[in-house]
PDB file of C-alpha atoms and ligand atoms in Angstrom:
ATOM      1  CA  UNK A1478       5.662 -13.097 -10.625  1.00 49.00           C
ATOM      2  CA  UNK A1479       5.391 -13.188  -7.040  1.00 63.00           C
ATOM      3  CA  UNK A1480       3.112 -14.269  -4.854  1.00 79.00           C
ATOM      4  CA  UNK A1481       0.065 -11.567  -4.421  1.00 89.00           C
ATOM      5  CA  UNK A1482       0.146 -10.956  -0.267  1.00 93.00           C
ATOM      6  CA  UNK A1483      -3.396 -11.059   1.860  1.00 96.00           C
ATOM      7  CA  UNK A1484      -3.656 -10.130   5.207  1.00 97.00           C
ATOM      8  CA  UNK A1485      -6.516 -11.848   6.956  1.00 98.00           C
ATOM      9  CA  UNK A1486      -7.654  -9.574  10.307  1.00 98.00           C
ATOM     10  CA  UNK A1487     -10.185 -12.071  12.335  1.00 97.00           C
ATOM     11  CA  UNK A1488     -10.329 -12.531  16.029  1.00 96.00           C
ATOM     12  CA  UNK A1489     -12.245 -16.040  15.580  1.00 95.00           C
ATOM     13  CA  UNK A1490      -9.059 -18.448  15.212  1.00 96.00           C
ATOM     14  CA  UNK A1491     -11.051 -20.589  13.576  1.00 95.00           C
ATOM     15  CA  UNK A1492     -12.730 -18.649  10.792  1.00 94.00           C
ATOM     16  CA  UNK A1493      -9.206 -17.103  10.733  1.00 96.00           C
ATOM     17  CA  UNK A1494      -7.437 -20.429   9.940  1.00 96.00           C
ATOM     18  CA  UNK A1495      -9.940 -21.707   7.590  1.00 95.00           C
ATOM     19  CA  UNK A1496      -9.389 -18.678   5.306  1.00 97.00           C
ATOM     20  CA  UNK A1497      -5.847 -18.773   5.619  1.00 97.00           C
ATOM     21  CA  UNK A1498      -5.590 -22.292   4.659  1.00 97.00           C
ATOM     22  CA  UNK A1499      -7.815 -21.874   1.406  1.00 96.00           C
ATOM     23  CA  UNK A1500      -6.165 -18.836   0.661  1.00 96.00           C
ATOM     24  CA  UNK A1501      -2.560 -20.592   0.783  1.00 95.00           C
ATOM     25  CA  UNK A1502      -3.887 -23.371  -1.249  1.00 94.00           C
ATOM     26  CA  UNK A1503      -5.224 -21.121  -3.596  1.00 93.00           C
ATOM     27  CA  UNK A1504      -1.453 -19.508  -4.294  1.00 93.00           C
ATOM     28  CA  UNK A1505      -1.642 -16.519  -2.144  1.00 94.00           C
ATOM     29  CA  UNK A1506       1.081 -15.604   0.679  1.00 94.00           C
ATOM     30  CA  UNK A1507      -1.061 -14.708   3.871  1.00 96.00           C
ATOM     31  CA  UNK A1508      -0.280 -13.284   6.516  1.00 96.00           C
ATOM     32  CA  UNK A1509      -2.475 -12.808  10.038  1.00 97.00           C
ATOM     33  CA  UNK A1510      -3.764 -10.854  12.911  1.00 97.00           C
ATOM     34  CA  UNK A1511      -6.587 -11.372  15.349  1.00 97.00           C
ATOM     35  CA  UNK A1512      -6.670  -7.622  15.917  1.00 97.00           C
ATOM     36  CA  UNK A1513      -6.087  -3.787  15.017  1.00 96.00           C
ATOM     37  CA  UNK A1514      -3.298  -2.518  16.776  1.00 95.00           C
ATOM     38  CA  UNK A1515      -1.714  -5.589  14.814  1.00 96.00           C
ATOM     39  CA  UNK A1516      -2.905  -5.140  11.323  1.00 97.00           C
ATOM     40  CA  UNK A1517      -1.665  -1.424  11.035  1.00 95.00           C
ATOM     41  CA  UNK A1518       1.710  -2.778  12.409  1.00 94.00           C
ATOM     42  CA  UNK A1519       1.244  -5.927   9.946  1.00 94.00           C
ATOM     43  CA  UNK A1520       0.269  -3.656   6.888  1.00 94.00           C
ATOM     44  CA  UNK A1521       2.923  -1.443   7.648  1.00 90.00           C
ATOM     45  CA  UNK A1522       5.366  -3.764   7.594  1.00 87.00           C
ATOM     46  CA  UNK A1523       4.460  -6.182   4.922  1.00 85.00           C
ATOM     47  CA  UNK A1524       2.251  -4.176   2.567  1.00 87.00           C
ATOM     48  CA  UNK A1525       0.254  -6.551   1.605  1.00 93.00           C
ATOM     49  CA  UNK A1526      -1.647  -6.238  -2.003  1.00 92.00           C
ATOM     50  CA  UNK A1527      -5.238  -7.053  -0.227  1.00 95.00           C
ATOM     51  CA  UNK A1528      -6.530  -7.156   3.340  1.00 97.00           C
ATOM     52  CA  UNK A1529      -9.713  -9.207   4.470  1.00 97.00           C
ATOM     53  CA  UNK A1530     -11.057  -7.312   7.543  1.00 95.00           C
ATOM     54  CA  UNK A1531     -13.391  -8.390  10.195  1.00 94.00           C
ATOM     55  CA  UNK A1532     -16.089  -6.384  11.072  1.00 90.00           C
ATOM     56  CA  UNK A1533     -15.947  -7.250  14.954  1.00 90.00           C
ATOM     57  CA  UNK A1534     -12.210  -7.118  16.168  1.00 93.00           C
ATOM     58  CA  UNK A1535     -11.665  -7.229  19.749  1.00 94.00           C
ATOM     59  CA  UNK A1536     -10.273  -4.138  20.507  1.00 93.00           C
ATOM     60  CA  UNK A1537     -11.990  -1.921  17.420  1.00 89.00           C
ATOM     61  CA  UNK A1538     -14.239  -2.477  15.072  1.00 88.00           C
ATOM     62  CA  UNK A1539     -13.350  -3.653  11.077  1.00 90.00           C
ATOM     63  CA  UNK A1540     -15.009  -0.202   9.720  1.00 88.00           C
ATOM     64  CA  UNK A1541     -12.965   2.028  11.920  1.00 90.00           C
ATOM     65  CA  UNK A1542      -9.997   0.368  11.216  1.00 93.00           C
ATOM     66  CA  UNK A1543     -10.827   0.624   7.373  1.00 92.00           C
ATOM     67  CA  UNK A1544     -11.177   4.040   8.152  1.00 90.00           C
ATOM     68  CA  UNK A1545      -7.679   4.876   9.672  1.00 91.00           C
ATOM     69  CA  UNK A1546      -6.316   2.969   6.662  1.00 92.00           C
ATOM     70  CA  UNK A1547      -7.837   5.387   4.299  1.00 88.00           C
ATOM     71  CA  UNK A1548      -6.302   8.493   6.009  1.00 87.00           C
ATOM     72  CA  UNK A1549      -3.324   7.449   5.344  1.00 85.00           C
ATOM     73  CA  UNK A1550      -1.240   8.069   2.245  1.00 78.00           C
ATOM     74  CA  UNK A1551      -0.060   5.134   2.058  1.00 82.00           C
ATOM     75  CA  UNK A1552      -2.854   3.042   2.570  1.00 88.00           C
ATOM     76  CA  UNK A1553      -5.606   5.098   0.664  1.00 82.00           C
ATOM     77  CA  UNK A1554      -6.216   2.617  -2.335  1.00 83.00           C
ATOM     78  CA  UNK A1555      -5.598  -0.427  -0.384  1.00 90.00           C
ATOM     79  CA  UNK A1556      -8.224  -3.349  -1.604  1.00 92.00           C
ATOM     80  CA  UNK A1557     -10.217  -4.122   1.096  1.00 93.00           C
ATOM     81  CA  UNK A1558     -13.236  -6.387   1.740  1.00 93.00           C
ATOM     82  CA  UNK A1559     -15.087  -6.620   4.977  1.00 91.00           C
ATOM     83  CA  UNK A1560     -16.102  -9.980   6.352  1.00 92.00           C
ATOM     84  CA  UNK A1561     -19.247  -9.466   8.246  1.00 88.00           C
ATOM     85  CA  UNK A1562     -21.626 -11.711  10.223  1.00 84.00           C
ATOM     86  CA  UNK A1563     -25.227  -9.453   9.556  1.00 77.00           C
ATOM     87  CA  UNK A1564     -27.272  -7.751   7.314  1.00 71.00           C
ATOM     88  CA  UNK A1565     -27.211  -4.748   9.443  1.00 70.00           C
ATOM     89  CA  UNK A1566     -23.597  -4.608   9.047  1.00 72.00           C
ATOM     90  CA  UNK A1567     -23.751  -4.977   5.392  1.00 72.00           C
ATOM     91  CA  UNK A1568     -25.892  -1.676   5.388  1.00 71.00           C
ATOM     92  CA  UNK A1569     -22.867   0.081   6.811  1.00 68.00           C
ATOM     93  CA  UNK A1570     -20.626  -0.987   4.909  1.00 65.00           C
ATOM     94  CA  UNK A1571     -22.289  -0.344   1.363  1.00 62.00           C
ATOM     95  CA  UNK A1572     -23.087   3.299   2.690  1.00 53.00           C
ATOM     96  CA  UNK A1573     -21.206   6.119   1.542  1.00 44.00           C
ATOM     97  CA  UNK A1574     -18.141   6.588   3.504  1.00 61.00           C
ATOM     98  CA  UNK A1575     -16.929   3.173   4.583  1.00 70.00           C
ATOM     99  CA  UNK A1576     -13.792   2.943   2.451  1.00 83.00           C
ATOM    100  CA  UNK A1577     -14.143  -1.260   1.994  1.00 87.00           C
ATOM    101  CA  UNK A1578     -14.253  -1.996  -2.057  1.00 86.00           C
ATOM    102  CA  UNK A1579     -16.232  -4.677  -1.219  1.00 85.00           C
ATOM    103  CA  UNK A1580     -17.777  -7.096   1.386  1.00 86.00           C
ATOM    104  CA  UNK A1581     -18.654 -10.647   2.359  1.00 89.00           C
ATOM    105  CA  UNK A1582     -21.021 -12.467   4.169  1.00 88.00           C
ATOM    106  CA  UNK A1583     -20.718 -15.283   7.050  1.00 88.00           C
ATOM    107  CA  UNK A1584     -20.899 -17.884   6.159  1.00 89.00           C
ATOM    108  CA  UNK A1585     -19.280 -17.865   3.098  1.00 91.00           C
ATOM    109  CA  UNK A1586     -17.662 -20.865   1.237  1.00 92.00           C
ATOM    110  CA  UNK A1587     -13.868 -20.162   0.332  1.00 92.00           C
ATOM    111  CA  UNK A1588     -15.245 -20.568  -3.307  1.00 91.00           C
ATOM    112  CA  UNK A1589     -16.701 -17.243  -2.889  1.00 92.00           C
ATOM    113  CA  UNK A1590     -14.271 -15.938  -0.991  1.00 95.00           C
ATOM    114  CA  UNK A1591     -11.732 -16.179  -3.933  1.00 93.00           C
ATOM    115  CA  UNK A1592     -13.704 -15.221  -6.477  1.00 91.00           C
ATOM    116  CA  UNK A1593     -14.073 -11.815  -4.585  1.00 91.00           C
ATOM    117  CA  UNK A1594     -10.472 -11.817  -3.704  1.00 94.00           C
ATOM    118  CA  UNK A1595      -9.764 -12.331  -7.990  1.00 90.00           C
ATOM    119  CA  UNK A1596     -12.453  -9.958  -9.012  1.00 86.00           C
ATOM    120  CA  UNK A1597     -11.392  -6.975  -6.352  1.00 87.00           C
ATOM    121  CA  UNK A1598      -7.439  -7.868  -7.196  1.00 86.00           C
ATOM    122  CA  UNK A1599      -8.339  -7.379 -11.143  1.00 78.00           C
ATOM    123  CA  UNK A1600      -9.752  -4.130 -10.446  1.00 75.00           C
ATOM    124  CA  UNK A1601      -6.885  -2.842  -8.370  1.00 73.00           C
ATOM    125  CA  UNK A1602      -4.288  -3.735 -10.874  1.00 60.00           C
ATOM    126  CA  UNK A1603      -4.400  -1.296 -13.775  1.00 53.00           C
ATOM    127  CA  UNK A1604      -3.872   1.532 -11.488  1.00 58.00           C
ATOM    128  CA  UNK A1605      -0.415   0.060 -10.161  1.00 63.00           C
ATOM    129  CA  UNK A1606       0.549  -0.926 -13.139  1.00 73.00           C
ATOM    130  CA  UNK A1607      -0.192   2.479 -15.375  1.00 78.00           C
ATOM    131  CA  UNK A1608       3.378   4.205 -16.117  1.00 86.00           C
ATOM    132  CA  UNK A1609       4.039   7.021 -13.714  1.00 87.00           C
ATOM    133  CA  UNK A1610       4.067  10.214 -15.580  1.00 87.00           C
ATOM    134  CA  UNK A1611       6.130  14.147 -14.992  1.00 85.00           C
ATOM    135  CA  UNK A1612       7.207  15.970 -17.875  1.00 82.00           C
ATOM    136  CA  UNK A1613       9.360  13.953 -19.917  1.00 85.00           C
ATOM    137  CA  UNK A1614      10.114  11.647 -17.228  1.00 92.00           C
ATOM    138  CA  UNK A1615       8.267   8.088 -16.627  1.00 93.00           C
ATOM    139  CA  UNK A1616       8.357   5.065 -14.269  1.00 92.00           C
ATOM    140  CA  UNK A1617       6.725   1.737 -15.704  1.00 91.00           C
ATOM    141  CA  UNK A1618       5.775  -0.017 -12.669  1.00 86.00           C
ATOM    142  CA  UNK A1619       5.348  -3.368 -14.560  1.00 84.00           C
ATOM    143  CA  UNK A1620       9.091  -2.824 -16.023  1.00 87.00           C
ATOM    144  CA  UNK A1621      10.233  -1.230 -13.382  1.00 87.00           C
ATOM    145  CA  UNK A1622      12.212   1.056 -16.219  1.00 91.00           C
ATOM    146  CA  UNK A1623      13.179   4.750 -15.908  1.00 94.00           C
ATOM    147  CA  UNK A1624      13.022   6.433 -18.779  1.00 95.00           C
ATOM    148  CA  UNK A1625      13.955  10.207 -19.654  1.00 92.00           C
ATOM    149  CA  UNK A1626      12.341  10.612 -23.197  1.00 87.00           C
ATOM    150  CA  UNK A1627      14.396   7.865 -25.131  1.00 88.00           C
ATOM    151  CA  UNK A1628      17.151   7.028 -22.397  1.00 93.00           C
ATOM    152  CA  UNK A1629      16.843   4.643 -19.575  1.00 94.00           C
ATOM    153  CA  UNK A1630      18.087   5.339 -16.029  1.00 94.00           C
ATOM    154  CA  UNK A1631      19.667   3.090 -13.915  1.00 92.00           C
ATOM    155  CA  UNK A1632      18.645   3.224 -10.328  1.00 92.00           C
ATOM    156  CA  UNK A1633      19.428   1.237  -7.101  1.00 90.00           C
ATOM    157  CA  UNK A1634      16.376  -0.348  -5.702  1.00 88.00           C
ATOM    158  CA  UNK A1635      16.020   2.054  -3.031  1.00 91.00           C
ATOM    159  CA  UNK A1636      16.264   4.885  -5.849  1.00 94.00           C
ATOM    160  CA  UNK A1637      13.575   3.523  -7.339  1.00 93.00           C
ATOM    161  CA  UNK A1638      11.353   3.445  -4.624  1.00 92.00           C
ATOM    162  CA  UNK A1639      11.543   6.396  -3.457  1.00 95.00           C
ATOM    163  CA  UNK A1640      11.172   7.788  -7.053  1.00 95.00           C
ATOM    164  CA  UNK A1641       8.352   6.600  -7.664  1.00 92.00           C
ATOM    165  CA  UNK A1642       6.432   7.377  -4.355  1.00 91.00           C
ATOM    166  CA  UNK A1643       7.427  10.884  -4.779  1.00 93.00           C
ATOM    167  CA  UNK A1644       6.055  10.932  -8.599  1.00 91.00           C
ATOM    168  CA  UNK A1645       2.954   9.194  -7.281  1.00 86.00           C
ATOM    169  CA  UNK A1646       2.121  12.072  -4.725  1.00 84.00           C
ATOM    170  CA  UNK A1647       3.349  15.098  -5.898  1.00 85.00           C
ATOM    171  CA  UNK A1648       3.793  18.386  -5.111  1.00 87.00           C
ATOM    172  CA  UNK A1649       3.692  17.627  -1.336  1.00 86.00           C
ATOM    173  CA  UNK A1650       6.553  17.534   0.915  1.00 91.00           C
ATOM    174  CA  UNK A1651       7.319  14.694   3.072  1.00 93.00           C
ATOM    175  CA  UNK A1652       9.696  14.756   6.058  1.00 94.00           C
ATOM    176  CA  UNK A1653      11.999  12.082   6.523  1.00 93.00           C
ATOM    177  CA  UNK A1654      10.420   9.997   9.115  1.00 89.00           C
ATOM    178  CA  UNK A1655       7.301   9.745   6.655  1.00 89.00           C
ATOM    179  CA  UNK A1656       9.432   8.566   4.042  1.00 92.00           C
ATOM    180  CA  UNK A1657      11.263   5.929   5.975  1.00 89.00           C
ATOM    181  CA  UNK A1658       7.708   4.527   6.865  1.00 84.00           C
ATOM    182  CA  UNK A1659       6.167   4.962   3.294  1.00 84.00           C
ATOM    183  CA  UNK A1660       9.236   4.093   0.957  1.00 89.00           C
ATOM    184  CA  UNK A1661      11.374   1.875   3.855  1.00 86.00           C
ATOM    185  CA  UNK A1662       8.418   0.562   5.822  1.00 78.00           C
ATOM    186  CA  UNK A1663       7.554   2.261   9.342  1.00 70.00           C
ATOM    187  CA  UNK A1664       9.362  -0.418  12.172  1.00 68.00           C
ATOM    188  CA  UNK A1665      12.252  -0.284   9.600  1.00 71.00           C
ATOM    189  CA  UNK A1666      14.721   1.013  12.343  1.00 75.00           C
ATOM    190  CA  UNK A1667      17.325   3.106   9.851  1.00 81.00           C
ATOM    191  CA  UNK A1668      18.635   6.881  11.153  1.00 86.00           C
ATOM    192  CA  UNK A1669      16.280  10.433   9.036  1.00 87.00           C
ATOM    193  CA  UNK A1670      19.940  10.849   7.443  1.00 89.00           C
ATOM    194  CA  UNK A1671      19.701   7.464   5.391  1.00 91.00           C
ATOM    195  CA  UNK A1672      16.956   9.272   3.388  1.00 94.00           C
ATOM    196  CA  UNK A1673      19.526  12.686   2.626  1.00 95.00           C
ATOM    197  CA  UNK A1674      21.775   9.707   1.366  1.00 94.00           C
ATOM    198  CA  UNK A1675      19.311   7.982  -1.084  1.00 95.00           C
ATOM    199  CA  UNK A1676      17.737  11.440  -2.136  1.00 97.00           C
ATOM    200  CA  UNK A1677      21.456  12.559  -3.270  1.00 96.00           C
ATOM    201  CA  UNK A1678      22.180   9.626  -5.117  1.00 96.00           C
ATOM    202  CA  UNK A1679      18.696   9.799  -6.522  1.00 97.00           C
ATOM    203  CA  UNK A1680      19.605  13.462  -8.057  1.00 97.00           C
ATOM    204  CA  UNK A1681      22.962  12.438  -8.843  1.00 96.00           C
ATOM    205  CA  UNK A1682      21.275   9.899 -11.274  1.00 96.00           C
ATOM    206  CA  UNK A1683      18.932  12.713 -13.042  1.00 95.00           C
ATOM    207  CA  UNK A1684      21.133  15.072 -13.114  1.00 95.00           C
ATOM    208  CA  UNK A1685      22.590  14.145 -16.464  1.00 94.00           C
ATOM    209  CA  UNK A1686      19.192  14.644 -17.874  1.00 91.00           C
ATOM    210  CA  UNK A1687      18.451  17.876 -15.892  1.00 91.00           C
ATOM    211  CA  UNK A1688      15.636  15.742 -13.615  1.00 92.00           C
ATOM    212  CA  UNK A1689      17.019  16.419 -10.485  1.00 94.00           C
ATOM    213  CA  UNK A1690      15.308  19.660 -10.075  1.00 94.00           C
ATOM    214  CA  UNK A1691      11.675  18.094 -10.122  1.00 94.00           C
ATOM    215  CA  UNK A1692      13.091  16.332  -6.632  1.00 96.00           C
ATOM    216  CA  UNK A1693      13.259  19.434  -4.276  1.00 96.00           C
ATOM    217  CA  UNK A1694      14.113  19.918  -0.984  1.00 96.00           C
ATOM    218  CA  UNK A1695      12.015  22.119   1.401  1.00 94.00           C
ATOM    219  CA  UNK A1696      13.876  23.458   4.403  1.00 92.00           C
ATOM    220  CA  UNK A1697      12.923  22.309   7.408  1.00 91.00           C
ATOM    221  CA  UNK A1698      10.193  20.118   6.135  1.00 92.00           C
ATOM    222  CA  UNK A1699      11.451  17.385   4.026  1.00 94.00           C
ATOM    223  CA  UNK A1700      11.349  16.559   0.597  1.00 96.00           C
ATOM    224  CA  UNK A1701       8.857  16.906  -2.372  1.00 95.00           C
ATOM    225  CA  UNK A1702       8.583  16.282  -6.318  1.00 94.00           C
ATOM    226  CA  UNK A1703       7.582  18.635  -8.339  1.00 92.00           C
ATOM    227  CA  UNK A1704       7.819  18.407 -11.971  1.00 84.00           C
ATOM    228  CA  UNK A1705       5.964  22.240 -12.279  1.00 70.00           C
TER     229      UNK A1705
HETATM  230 CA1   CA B 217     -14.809 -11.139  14.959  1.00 73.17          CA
END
């Protein structure tokens, strides 16, 4: 199994550093950034399976940030905990609409820190790993196996992907360029057509089993799965 991926957002070098090294040491791959702007581009590009967020960043604050993170598709059941320096703060964050699944203290000892990391990570888990039902159809996310009833389907990676995006948010269309940034990663520079290519070859591989109808295309919009 591969290393689970943290993202650590802290403007404070060396709170930032401290966590980073315990985290390493711990087994994790981290990854950094001292502010916002960075750790959209940061979970965007590495989608990281937990983000530790700051609750004063210099150029917005940790809650807003969580917020813009949970508008997005892609980033709605992101685990997140909030590191925050007051009570006041805390009182935020455990109100209704925050969006963090949990939050932390300063100071905290790295002891903590992991056991919140393990406990939030547990949580998170079943729901990525539950097969991916539509009709008669299923993706097993642990497996990574395709199945049509009985018979397995062999996909390319890229197949896969964007299979099983599409079967996790269905019946919505998606244009290309939303695709490239969910299913490719947005600063992935590859041309709207590269998705027609993978979509085709995607059909081409249900076809046999009379699948490739469930992956539709809507004109002048994009693409959407529909299993209905
Ligand atoms: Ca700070």
């Amino acid at each position: 199994m591969t290393a689970r991926r943290i993202l650590v957002v802290e403007d404070e070098a060396a709170i930032r550093q401290m966590i980073a090294f315990n985290l390493n040491r711990a087994g994790f791959d981290v990854a950094e950034a001292e502010d916002c702007a960075s750790a959209r581009n940061m979970i965007a590009d590495t989608r990281p399976d937990l983000v530790l967020i700051d609750w004063m960043l210099p150029d917005s604050s940790g809650l807003e940030l969580t917020r813009l993170l949970r508008r997005d598709d892609a980033n709605r059941h992101l685990p997140i905990i909030m590191l925050t320096a007051r009570a006041e703060e805390v009182d935020k964050i455990s109100g209704l609409d925050s969006g963090a699944d949990d939050y932390i203290t300063k100071p905290f000892s790295p002891r903590e820190l992991l056991a919140r990391i393990g406990a939030l990570l547990r949580r998170s888990v079943p729901a990525e790993d539950e097969p991916i039902v539509a009709g008669d159809l299923t993706i097993n996310p642990v497996s990574h196996r395709v199945t049509i009833g009985d018979t397995e389907i062999s996909l390319g990676p890229t197949e896969y992907r964007l299979l099983k995006f599409l079967m996790t948010n269905p019946d919505r269309v998606y244009s290309r360029s939303q695709l490239l940034d969910f299913v490719w990663g947005q600063n992935v520079f590859v041309e709207e057509r590269t998705v027609d290519v993978h979509v085709r070859r995607l059909r081409k591989a249900l076809e046999p089993f009379g699948a490739d109808k469930f992956v539709q295309t809507v004109r002048g919009a994009g693409y959407r799965f529909s299993a209905c």
